[in-house]
XYZ file of C-alpha atoms in Angstrom:
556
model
C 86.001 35.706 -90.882
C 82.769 37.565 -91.599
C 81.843 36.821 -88.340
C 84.862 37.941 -86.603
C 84.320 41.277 -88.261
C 80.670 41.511 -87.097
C 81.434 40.729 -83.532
C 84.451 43.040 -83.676
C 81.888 46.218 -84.671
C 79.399 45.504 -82.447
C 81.688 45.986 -79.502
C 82.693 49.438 -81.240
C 78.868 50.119 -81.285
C 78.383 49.391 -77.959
C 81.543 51.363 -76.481
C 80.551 54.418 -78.155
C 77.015 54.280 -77.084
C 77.647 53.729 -73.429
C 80.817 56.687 -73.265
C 79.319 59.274 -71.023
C 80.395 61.917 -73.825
C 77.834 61.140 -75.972
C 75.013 62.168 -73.774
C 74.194 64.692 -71.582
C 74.935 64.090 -67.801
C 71.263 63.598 -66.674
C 72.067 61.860 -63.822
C 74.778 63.882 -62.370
C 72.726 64.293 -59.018
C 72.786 60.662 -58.595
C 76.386 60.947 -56.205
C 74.866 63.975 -54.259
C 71.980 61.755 -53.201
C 74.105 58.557 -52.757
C 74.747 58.945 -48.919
C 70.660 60.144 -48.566
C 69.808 56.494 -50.061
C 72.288 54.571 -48.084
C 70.654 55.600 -45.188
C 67.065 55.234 -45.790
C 68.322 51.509 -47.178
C 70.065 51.015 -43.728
C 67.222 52.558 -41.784
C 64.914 50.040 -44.077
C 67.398 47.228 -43.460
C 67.093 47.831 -39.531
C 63.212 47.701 -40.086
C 63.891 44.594 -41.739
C 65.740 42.978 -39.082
C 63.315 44.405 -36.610
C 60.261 42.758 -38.219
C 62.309 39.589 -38.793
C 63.056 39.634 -34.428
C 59.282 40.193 -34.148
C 58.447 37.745 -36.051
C 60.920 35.102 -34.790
C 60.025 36.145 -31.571
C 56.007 35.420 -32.183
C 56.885 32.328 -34.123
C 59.034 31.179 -31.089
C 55.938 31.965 -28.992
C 53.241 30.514 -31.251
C 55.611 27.561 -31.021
C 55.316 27.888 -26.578
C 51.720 28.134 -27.202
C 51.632 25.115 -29.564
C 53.332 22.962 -27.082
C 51.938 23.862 -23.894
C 48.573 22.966 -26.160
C 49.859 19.851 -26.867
C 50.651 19.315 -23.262
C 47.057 20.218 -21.935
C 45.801 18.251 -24.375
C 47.931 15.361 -23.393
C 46.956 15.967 -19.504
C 43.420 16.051 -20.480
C 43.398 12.854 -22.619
C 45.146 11.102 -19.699
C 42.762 12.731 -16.963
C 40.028 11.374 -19.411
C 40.987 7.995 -19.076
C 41.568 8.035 -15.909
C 38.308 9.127 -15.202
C 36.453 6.814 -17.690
C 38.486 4.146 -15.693
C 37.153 4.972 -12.564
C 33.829 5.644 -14.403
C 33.524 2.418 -14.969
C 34.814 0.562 -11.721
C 32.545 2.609 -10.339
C 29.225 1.753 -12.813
C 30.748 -2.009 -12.222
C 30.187 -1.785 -8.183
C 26.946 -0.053 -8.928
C 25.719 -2.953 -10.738
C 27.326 -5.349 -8.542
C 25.601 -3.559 -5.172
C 21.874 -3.411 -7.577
C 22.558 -7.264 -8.120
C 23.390 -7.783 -4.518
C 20.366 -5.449 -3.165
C 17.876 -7.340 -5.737
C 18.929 -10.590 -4.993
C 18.260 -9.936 -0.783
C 14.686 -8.205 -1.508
C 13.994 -11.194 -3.444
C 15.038 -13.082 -0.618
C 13.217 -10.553 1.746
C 10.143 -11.089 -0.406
C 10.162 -14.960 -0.247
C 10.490 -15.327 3.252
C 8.370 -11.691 4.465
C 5.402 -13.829 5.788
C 7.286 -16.528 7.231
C 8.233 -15.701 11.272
C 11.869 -15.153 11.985
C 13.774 -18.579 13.277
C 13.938 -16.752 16.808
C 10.313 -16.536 16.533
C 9.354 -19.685 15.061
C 12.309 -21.218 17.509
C 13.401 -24.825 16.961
C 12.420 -28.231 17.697
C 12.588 -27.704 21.601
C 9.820 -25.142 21.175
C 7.222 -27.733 20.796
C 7.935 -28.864 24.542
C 8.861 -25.449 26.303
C 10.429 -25.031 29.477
C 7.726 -25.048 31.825
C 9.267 -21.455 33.270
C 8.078 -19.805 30.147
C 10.667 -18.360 27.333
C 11.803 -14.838 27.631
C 10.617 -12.179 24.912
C 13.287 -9.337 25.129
C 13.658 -9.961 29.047
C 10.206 -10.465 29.908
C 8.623 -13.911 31.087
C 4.892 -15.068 30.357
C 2.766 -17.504 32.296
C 3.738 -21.217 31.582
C 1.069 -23.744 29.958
C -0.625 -24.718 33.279
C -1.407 -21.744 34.355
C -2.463 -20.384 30.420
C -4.750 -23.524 30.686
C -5.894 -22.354 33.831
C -6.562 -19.099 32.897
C -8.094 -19.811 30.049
C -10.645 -21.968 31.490
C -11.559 -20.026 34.175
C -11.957 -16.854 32.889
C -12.288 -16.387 28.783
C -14.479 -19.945 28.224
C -16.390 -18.537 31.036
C -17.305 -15.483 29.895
C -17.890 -16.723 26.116
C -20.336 -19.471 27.180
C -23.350 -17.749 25.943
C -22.101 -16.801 22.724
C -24.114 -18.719 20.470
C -27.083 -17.556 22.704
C -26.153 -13.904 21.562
C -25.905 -14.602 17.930
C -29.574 -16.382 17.731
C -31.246 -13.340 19.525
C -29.379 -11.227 17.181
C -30.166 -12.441 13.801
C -33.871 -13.442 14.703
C -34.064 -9.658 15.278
C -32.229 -8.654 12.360
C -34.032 -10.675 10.175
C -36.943 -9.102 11.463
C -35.403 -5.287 11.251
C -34.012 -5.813 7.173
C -37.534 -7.252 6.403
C -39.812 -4.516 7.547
C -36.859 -2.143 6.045
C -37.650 -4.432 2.657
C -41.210 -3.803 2.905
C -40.901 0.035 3.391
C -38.688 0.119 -0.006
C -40.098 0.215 -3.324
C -38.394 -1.743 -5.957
C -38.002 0.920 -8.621
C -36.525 3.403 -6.733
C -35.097 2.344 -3.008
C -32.231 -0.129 -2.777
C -32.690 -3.080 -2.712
C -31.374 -4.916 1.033
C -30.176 -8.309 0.718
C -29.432 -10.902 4.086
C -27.040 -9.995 5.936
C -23.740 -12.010 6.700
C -22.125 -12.721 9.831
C -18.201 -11.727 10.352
C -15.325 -10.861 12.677
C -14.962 -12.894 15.994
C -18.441 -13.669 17.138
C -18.782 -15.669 13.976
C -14.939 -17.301 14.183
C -15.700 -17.772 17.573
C -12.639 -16.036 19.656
C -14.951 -12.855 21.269
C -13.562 -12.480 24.659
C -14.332 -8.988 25.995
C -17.925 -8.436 27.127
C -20.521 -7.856 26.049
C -20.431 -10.132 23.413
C -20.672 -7.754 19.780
C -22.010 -9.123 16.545
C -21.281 -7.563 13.460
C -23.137 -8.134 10.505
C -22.688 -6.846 6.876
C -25.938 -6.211 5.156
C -25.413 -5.791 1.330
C -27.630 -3.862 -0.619
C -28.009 -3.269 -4.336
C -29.211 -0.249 -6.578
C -32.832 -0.242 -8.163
C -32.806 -1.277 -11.556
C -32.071 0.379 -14.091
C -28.735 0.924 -12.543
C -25.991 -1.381 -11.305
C -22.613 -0.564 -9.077
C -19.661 -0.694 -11.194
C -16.522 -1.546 -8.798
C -12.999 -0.090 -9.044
C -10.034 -1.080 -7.078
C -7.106 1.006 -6.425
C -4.828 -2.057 -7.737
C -6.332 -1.479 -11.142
C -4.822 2.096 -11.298
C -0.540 2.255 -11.755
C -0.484 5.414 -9.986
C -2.561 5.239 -6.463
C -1.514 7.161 -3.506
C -0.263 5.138 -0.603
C -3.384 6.206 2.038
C -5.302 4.993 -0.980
C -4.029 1.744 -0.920
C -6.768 -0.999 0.369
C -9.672 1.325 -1.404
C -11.840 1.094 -3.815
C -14.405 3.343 -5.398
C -18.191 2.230 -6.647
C -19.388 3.582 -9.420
C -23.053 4.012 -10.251
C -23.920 3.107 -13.757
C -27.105 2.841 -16.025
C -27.566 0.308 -17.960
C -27.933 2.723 -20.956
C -24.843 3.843 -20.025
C -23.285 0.465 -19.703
C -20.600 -0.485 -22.425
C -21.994 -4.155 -22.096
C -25.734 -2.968 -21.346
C -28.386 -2.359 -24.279
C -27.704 -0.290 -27.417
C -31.372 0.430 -27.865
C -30.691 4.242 -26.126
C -27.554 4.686 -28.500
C -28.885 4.031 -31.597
C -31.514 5.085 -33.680
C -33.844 2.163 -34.202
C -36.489 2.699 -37.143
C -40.334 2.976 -37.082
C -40.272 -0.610 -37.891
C -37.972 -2.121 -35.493
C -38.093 -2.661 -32.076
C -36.267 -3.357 -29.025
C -36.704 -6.864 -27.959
C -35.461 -5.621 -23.978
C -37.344 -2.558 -23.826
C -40.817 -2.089 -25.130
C -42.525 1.120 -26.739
C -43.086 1.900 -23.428
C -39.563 1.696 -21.352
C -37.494 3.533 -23.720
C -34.428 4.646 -23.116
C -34.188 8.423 -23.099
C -30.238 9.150 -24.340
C -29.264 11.774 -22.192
C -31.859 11.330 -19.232
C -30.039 10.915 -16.031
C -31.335 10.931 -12.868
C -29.359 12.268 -10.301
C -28.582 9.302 -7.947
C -29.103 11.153 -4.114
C -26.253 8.477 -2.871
C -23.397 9.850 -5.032
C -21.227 12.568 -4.430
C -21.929 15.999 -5.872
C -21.623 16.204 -9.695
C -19.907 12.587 -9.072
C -21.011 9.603 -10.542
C -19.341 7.620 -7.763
C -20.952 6.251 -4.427
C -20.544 8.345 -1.028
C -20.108 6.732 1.521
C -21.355 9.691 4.051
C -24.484 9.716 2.198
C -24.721 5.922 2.566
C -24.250 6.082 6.022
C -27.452 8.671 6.305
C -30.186 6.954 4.205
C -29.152 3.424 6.195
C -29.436 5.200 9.363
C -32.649 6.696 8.389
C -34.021 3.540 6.801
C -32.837 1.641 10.251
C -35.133 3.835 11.872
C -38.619 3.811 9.945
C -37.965 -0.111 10.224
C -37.760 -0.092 13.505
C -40.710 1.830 13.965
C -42.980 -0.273 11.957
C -41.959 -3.505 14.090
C -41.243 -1.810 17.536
C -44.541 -3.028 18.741
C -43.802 -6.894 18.665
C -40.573 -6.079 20.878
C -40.527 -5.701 24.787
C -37.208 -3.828 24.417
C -36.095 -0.413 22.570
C -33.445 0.221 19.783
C -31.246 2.896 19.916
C -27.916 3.831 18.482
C -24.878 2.998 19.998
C -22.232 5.455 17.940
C -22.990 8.796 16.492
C -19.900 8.320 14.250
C -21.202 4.768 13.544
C -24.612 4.689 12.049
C -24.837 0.794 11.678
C -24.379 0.616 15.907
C -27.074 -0.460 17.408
C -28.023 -0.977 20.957
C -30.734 -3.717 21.991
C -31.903 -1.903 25.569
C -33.983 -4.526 28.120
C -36.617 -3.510 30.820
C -33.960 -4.662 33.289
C -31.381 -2.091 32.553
C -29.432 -4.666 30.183
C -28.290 -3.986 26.939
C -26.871 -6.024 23.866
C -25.193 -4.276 21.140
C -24.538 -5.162 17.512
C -23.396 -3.678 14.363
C -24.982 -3.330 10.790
C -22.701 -2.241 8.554
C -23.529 -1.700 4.547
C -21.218 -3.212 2.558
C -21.217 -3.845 -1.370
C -20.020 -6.819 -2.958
C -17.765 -6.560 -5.277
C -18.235 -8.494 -8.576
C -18.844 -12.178 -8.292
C -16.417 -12.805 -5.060
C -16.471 -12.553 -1.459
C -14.752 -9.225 -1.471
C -17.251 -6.419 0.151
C -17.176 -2.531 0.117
C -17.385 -1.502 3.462
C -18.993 2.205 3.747
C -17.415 2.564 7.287
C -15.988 0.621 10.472
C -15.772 1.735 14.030
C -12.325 1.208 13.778
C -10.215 0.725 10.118
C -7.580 -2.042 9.979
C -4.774 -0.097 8.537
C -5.379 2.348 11.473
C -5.442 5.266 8.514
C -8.122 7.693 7.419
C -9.869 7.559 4.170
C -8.769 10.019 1.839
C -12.588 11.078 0.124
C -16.040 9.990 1.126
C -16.140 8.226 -1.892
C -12.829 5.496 -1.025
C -15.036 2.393 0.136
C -12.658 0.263 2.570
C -12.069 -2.980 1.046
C -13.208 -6.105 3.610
C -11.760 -9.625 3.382
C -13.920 -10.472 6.772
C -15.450 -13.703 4.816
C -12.467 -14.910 3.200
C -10.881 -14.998 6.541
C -13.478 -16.636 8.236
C -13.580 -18.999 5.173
C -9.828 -19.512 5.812
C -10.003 -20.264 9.944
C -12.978 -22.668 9.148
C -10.759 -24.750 6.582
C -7.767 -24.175 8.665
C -9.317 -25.557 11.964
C -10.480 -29.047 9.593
C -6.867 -29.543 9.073
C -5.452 -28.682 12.699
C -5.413 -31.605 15.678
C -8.993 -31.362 17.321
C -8.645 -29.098 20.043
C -6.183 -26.885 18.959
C -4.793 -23.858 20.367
C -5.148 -21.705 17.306
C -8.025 -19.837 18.354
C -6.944 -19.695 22.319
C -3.892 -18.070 21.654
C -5.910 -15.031 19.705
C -8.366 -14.870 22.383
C -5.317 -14.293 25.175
C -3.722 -12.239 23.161
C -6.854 -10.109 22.548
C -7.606 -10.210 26.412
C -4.099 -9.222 27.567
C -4.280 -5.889 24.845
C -8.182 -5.197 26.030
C -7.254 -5.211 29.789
C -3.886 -2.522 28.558
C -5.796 -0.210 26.629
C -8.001 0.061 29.684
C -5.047 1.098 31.406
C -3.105 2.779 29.140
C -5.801 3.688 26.477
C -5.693 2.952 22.975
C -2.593 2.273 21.011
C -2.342 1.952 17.196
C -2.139 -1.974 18.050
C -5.672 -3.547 17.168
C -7.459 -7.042 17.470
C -7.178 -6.715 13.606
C -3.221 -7.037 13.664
C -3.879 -9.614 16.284
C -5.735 -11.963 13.767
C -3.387 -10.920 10.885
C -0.457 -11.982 13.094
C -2.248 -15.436 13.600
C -3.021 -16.168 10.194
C 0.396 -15.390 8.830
C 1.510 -18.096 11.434
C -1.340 -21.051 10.635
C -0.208 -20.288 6.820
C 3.773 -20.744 8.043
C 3.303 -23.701 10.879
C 2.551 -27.142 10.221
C -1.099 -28.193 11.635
C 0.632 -30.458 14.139
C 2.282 -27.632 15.799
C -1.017 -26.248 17.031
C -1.994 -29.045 19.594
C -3.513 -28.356 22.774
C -0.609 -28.703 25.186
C 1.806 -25.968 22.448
C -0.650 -23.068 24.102
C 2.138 -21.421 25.738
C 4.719 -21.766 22.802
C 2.569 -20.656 20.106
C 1.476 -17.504 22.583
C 5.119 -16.549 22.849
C 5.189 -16.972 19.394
C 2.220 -15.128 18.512
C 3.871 -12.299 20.726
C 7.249 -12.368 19.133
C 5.822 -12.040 15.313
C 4.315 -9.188 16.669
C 7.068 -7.501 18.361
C 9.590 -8.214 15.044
C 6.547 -6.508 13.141
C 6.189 -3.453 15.536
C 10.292 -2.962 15.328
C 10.529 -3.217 11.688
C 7.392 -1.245 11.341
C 5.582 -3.576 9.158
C 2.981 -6.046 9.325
C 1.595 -7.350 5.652
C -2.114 -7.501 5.146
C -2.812 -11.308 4.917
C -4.609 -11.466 1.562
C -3.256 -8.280 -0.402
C -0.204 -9.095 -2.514
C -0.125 -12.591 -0.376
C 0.294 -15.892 -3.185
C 1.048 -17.898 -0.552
C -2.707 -18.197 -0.209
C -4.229 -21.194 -1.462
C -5.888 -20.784 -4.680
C -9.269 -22.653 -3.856
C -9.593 -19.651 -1.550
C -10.987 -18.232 -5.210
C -9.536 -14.886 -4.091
C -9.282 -12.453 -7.064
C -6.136 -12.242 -9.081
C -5.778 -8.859 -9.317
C -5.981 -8.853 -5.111
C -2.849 -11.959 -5.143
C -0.904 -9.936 -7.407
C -1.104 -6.372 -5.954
C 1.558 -4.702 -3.937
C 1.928 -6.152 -0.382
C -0.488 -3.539 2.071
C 1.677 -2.785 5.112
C -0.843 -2.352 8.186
C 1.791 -0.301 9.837
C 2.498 2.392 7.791
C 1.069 4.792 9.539
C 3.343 4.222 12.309
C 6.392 5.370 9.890
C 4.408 8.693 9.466
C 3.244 9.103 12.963
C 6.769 8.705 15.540
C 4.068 9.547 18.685
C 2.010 6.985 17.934
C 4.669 4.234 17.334
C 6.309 5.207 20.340
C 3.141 4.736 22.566
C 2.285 1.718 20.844
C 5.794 0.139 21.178
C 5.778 1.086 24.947
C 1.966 -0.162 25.561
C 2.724 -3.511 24.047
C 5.747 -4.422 26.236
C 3.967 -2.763 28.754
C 1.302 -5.565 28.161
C 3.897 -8.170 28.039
C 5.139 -6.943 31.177
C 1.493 -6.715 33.103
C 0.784 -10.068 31.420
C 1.588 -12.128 34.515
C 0.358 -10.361 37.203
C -2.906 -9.841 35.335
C -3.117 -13.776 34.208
C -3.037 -14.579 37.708
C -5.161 -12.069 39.639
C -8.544 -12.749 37.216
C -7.510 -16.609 37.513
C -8.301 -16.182 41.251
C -11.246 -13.787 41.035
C -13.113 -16.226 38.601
C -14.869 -18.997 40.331
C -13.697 -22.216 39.442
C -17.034 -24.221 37.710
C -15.979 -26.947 34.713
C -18.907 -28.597 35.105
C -20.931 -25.842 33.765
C -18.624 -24.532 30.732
C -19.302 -25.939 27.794
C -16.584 -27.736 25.420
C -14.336 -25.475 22.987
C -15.931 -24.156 19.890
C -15.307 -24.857 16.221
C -16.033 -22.811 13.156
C -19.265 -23.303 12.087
């Protein structure tokens, strides 16, 4: 009931409170500004929906944007794979085509030195037609009338060959020792025998007169030594450096393996047990060596060239009054030719040619040659021409043991050599040398068995001389027979570092030089083509004497 009551008062309270009577009208104003705040809260309420438009509007675009996005993204991803796809066929046929081209140049690299099959020709080649086999068109003589020529005209003119090389080296002998006895031991070179190479010593010299060439190797006075370096020992050698080698000239104070007795200080009560009190070692005393190149320790080879010509010449004079003959030279540009001039108007060259041997083999340093194999210049008067003349005389001579006896080895070389002689008289000289002649032939005795060389195969191992040559001149490469070659027998005890070098192409310089490849290419058929007509007109302008040629020479 209380309660009631209470509730029933309050609402009293509350009615009187809130009866606009009881206060004063304060807000009276608020109806005259009613319509003023209806329209600010419609023009607010179109704002509103304005901003909500704009804003749906840039949502609906962010949304656009978002999906296009997506769809770019999606294009790329696929585009993506699709290229890693074709990425990777494509890195698959790359290493499929490297497989492929490695596989062929090891092929290419196993059979390089072996003849073509149309060159080496099959079974029937032994016994040619006796017509002679074509070589791109062009026919050479057949076996009887190679045997013909051959012994009418080239044993002919050889038949005083061995005559020639007696004369020479008596002389020479004579010539190196008055040189020896005008040099003094502890400050001249020292000149050591010479040694007899190219073909008056392997016996297939054809043109006249007959030319010996001779290296003469010669040493440094003590206390220095030559120090060797070939260009295979370096990673990084130019190609016209290739085939070179540099010589070093070396105290033996200076000398890693040489005495320490200069590079240490010994005390007052020790001595050297090599060098005395007397022949110490000065650290830091060198001599300038007149030999080497300027502020070079290495050997030049144009200096080399002057003191041997000018050491030639006071020999000479010391021992020209024994001799009913002068000396001259034969080459300006070739210091080591000499010329042997008779009272009857005759005359006998030779060559002596400095060389330095290199280490303990049969490898020699050549300072210069009248004409270089490779057919290339030397890049510095200190590259020293590298000279495998004595292993490849070394290799004919055990070659011709295991051959038939009389083989045709050596006759084919000398026609060959007789045929490009006779065009370069014609034509003049070609960047084809007796050189690539002999290189030719040895590639072929190292690819042919020794039965295939018999006497009556003349013909078919001159076509096939010629047609290694020709696939050599087209292809533009002809590999030197010892450089990068380990199809050489080891008992040749040629140097490893030579067997495993990079294969030296002789004909490089015909990929640099299109003239010169062009005129050889043309002189060589041209040879080919000349090769019958001139086979038979010297056959019939040499008289016919067997009885007075002697029989076919070996290697000695």
């Amino acid at each position: 009931m209380a309660l009631g009551l209470f509730r029933v008062c309050l609402v009293v309270v509350t009615a009187i409170i809130n009866h606009p009577l009881l206060f004063p009208r304060e807000n009276a104003t608020v109806p005259e500004n009613e319509e003023e705040i209806i329209r600010q809260m419609q023009a607010h309420q179109e704002k509103l929906q304005l901003e909500q438009l704009r804003l749906e509007e840039e949502m609906a675009r962010l949304a656009a944007d978002k999906e296009a996005e997506k769809e770019a993204l999606e294009r790329v991803a696929e585009e993506g794979q699709q290229q890693n796809e074709s990425r990777t066929a494509w890195d698959l046929w790359s290493t499929l085509c490297m497989i492929l081209f490695l596989v062929i140049e090891v092929w290419r690299q196993d059979h390089q030195d072996a003849p073509s099959p149309e060159c080496l020709g099959s079974d029937e080649d032994e016994l040619p037609d006796p017509e002679g086999a074509p070589l791109r068109g062009l026919t050479l003589p057949n076996r009887a009338t190679l045997d013909h020529f051959y012994e009418r005209c080239i044993r002919g003119a050889t038949a005083d060959a061995a005559r020639t090389r007696e004369f020479v080296e008596g002389f020479v002998d004579d010539l190196l020792e008055a040189l020896r006895s005008l040099c003094s031991r502890d400050s001249d070179m020292e000149v050591e025998d010479f040694i007899g190479v190219d073909s008056m010593y392997e016996n297939w010299q054809v043109n006249k007169p007959l030319l010996c060439d001779l290296f003469v190797p010669f040493m440094p006075p003590e206390p220095y030594h030559f120090h060797p370096e070939l260009w295979c020992s370096s990673r990084s050698v130019p190609l016209d450096r290739q085939g070179y080698g540099q010589i070093k000239v070396v105290r033996a104070d200076e000398d890693t393996l040489g005495c320490i007795c200069g590079k240490t200080k010994l005390g007052e009560d020790m001595l050297c047990l090599l060098h005395g009190r007397n022949n110490v070692v000065h650290h830091g005393s060198k001599a300038a060596d007149p030999l080497c190149a300027p502020n070079s320790p290495y050997l030049d080879t144009m200096r080399v060239m002057k003191w041997f010509q000018t050491a030639l010449t006071r020999a000479w004079h010391r021992i020209e009054h024994k001799y009913e003959f002068d000396l001259a030279f034969g080459q300006l540009d070739t210091p080591g030719s000499l010329k042997i001039r008779f009272r009857s108007g005759k005359f006998m060259p030779f060559n002596l040619i400095p060389v330095i041997q290199c280490d303990d083999s049969d490898l020699y340093f050549v300072s210069h040659l009248a004409r270089e194999p490779g057919g290339g210049t030397r890049a510095s008067s200190t590259d020293w021409l590298l000279s495998f003349a004595v292993y490849e005389r070394h290799f004919l001579r055990v070659t011709s043991k295991a051959l038939p006896e009389g083989a045709c080895h050596l006759s084919c070389l000398q026609i060959a050599s007789f045929l490009l002689s006779k065009q370069s008289r014609l034509t003049g000289p070609s960047g084809l040398g007796n050189y690539h002649l002999k290189t030719a032939l040895l590639h072929l005795l190292l690819a042919r068995r020794p039965a295939d060389w018999k006497a009556e195969q003349l013909d078919a191992r001159l076509h096939e001389l010629l047609c290694f040559l020709e696939k050599s001149l087209l292809e533009k490469k002809l590999q030197h027979f010892f450089i990068g070659n380990r199809k050489v027998p080891q008992a040749m005890g040629l140097p490893e570092a030579v067997r495993r070098a990079e294969p030296l192409n002789l004909f490089r310089p015909f990929v640099l030089q299109r003239s010169l490849y062009r005129k050889t290419v043309d002189s060589f058929y041209e040879m080919l083509k000349n090769a019958p007509a001139l086979i038979s007109e010297y056959s019939l302008h040499i008289p016919s004497d067997h009885a007075s040629l002697p029989p076919k020479t070996v290697i000695l």
